[in-house]
Coordinates of C-alpha atoms in Angstrom, one line a residue:
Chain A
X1 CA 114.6 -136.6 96.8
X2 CA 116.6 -134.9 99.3
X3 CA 114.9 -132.7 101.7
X4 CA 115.3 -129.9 104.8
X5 CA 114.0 -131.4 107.9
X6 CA 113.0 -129.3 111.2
X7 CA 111.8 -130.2 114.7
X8 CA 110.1 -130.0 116.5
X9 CA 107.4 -128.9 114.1
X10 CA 105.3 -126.7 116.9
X11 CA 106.9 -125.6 119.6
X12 CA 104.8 -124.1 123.0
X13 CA 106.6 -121.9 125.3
X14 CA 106.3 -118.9 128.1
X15 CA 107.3 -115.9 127.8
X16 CA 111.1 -115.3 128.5
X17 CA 111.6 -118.8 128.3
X18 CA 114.4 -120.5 125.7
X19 CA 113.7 -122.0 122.6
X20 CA 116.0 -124.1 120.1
X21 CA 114.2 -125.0 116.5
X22 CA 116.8 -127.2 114.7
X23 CA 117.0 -127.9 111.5
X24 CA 118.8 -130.5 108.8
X25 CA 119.6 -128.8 105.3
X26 CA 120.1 -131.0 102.7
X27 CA 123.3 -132.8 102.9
X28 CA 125.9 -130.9 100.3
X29 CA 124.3 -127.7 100.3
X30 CA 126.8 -124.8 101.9
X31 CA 124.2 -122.0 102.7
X32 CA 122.0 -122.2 105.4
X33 CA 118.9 -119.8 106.1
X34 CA 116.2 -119.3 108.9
X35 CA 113.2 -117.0 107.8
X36 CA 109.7 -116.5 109.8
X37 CA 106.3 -116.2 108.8
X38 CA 103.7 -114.4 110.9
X39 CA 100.1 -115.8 111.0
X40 CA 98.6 -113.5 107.5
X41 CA 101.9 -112.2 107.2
X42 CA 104.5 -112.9 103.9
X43 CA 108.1 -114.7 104.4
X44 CA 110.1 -112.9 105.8
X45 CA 114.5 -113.0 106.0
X46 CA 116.4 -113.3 109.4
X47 CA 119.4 -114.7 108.5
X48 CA 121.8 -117.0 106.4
X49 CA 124.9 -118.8 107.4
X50 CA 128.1 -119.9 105.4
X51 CA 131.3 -121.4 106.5
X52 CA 130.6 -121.6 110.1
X53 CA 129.8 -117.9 110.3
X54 CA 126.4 -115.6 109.7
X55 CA 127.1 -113.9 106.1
X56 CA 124.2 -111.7 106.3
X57 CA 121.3 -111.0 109.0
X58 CA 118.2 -108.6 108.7
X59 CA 116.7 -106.0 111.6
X60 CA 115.1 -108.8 112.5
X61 CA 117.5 -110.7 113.9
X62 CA 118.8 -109.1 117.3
X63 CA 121.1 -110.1 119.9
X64 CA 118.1 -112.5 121.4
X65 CA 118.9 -114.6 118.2
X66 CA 121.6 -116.7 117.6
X67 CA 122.6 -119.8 114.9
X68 CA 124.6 -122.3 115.3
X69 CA 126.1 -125.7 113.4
X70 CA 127.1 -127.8 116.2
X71 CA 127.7 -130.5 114.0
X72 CA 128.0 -131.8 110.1
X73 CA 124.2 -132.1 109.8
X74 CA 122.0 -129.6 112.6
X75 CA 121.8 -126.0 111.9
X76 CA 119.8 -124.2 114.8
X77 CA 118.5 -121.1 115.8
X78 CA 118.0 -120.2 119.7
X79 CA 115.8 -117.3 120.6
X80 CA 117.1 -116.5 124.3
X81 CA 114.3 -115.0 125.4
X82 CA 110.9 -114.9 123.5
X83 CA 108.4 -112.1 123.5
X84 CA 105.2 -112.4 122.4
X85 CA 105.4 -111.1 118.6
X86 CA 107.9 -113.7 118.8
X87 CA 105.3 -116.0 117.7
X88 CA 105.5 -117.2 114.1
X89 CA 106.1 -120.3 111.8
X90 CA 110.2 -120.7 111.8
X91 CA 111.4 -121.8 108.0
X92 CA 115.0 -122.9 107.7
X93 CA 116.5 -123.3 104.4
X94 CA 119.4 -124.0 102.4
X95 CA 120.6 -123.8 99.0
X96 CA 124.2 -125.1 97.1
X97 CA 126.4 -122.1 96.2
X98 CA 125.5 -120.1 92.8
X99 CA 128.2 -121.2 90.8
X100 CA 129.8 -118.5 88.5
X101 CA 127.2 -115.8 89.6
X102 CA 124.1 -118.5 89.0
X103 CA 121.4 -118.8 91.7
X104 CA 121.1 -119.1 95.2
X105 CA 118.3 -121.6 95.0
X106 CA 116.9 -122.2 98.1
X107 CA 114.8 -125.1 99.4
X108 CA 112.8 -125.0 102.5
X109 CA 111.7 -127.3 105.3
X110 CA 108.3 -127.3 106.7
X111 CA 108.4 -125.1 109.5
X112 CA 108.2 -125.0 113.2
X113 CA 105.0 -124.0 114.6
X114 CA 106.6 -121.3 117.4
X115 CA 103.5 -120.3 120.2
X116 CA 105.1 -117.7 123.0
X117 CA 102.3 -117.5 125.7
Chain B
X1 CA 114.8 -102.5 101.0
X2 CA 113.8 -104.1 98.1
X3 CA 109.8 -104.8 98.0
X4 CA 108.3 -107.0 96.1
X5 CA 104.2 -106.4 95.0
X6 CA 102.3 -109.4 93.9
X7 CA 99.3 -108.9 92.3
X8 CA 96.6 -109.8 92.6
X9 CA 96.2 -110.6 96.1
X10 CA 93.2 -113.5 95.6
X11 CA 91.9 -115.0 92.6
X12 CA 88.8 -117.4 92.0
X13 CA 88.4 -118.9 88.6
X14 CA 86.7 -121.7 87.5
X15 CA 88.2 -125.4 86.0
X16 CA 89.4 -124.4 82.6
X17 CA 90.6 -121.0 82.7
X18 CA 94.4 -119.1 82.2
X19 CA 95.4 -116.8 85.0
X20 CA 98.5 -114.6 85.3
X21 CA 100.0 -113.7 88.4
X22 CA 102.4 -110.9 88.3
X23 CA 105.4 -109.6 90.7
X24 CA 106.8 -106.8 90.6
X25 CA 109.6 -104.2 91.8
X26 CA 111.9 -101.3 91.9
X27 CA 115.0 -103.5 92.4
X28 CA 116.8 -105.7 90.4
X29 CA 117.1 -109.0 91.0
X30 CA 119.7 -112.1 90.5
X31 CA 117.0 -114.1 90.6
X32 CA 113.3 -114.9 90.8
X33 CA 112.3 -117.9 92.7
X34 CA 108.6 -119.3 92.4
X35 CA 107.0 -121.2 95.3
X36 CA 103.7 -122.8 96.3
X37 CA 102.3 -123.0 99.5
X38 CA 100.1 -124.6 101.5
X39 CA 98.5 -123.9 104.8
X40 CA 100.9 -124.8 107.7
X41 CA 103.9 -125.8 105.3
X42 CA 107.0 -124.8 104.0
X43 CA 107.4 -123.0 100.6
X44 CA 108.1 -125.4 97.7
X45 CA 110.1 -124.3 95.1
X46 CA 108.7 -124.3 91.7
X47 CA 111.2 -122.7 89.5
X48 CA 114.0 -120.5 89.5
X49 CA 114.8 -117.6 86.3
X50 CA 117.7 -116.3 86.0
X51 CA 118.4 -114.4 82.5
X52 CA 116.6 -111.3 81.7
X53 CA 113.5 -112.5 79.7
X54 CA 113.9 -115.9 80.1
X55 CA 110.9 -118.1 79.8
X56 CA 110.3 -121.5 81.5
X57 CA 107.7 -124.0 81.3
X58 CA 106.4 -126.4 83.8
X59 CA 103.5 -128.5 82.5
X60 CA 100.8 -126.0 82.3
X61 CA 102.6 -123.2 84.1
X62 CA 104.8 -120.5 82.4
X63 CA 107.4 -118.4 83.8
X64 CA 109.0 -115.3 82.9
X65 CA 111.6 -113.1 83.8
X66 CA 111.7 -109.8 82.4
X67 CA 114.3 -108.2 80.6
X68 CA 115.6 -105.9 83.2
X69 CA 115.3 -108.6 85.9
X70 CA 112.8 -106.3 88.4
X71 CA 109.4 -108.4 87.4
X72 CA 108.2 -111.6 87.1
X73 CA 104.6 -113.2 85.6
X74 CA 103.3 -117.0 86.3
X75 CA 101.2 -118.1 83.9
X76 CA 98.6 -121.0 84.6
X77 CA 97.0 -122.4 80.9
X78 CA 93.4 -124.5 81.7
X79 CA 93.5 -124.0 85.3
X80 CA 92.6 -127.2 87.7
X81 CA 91.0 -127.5 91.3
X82 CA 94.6 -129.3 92.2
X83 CA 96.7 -125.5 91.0
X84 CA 94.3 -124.4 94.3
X85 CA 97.0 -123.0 96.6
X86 CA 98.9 -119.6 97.9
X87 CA 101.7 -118.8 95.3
X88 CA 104.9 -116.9 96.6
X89 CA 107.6 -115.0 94.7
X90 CA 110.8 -114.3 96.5
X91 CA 113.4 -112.3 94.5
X92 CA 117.4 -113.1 95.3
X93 CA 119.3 -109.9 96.3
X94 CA 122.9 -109.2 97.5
X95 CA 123.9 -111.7 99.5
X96 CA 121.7 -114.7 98.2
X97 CA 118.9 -113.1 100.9
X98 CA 115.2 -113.8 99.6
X99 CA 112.9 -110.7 99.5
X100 CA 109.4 -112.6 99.3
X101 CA 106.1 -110.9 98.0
X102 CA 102.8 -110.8 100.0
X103 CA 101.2 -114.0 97.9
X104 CA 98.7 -115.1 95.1
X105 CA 96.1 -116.9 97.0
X106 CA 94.6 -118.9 93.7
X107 CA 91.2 -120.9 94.3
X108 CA 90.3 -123.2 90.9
X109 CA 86.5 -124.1 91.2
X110 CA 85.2 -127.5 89.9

């Protein structure tokens, strides 16, 4: 069964140091999603991505995040320089479009483990 | 914002018993997606409702949507130690963005 794949899946850095966490979404899906997850904390939305461009992004997600498809297959978010409360579990996802107003159904890969020391 | 509440929080029950897990909101949603998860991993989807009271059945779990699309309600029949696991509701708003509730930490005792 076809699956989202991330790496790496924990991720150590310094403070106001760069970090990439790049995903692979399942192969003909067209939406493409990065959520985090503080430690005790629900799931929460940063942003999704559609036809080479961000359709939506949350408070969250401020101009130390960007996404990117470099390619067919890698969809990857780059935090330019990570804070402390930067430190969560990264979830990318993806989903196929909701065909006549059905549902975004969205399928998640396992995380990156993201510690900013 | 839209908010979703998930209730309750953490539930212990023994081999054998039903449980309901409810979610529930202000908002209207396109859809409610169900997910399980377990410590250090991703979400995995269970199931998605769609309609306005629709029902769905996986194995011993039921799922319903209400009528006016703000609430949900997973339903486990004869609960077993392998159901033990943190359940997540995430309702679909504008723009296909997933609002996720705080979690049903279930624990079924042999």
């Amino acid at each position: 069964e076809p699956e989202v794949t991330q790496t790496p899946s924990h991720q150590v850095t310094q403070m106001g140091q760069e970090v990439i966490l790049r995903c692979v979404p399942i192969s003909n899906h067209l939406y493409f999603y990065w959520y985090r997850q503080i430690l005790g904390q629900k799931v929460e939305f940063l942003v999704s991505f559609y036809n080479n461009e961000i359709s939506e992004k949350s408070e969250i997600f401020d101009d130390q995040f960007s996404v990117e498809r470099p390619d067919g297959s890698n969809f990857t978010l780059k935090i330019r320089s990570t804070k402390l409360e930067d430190s969560a579990m990264y979830f990318c996802a993806s989903s196929n479009i909701g065909l006549a107003g059905g549902p975004y159904t969205q399928y998640f890969g396992p995380g990156t483990r993201l510690t900013v020391l | 914002t839209q908010l979703l509440e998930q209730s309750p929080q953490f539930l212990s029950i023994q081999e054998g018993e039903n449980l309901t897990v409810y979610c529930n909101s202000s908002s209207v949603f396109s859809s409610l997606q169900w997910y399980r998860q377990e410590p250090g991993e991703g979400p995995v989807l269970l199931v998605t409702v769609v309609t306005g009271g629709e029902v769905k059945k996986l194995k011993r779990l039921t799922f319903q949507f209400g009528d006016a699309r703000k609430d949900s309600s997973l339903h486990i029949t004869a609960a077993q130690p392998g159901d033990t696991g943190l359940y997540l509701c995430a309702g679909e708003g504008s723009g296909s963005r997933l609002t996720f509730g705080e979690g049903t930490q279930l624990t079924v005792n042999p």
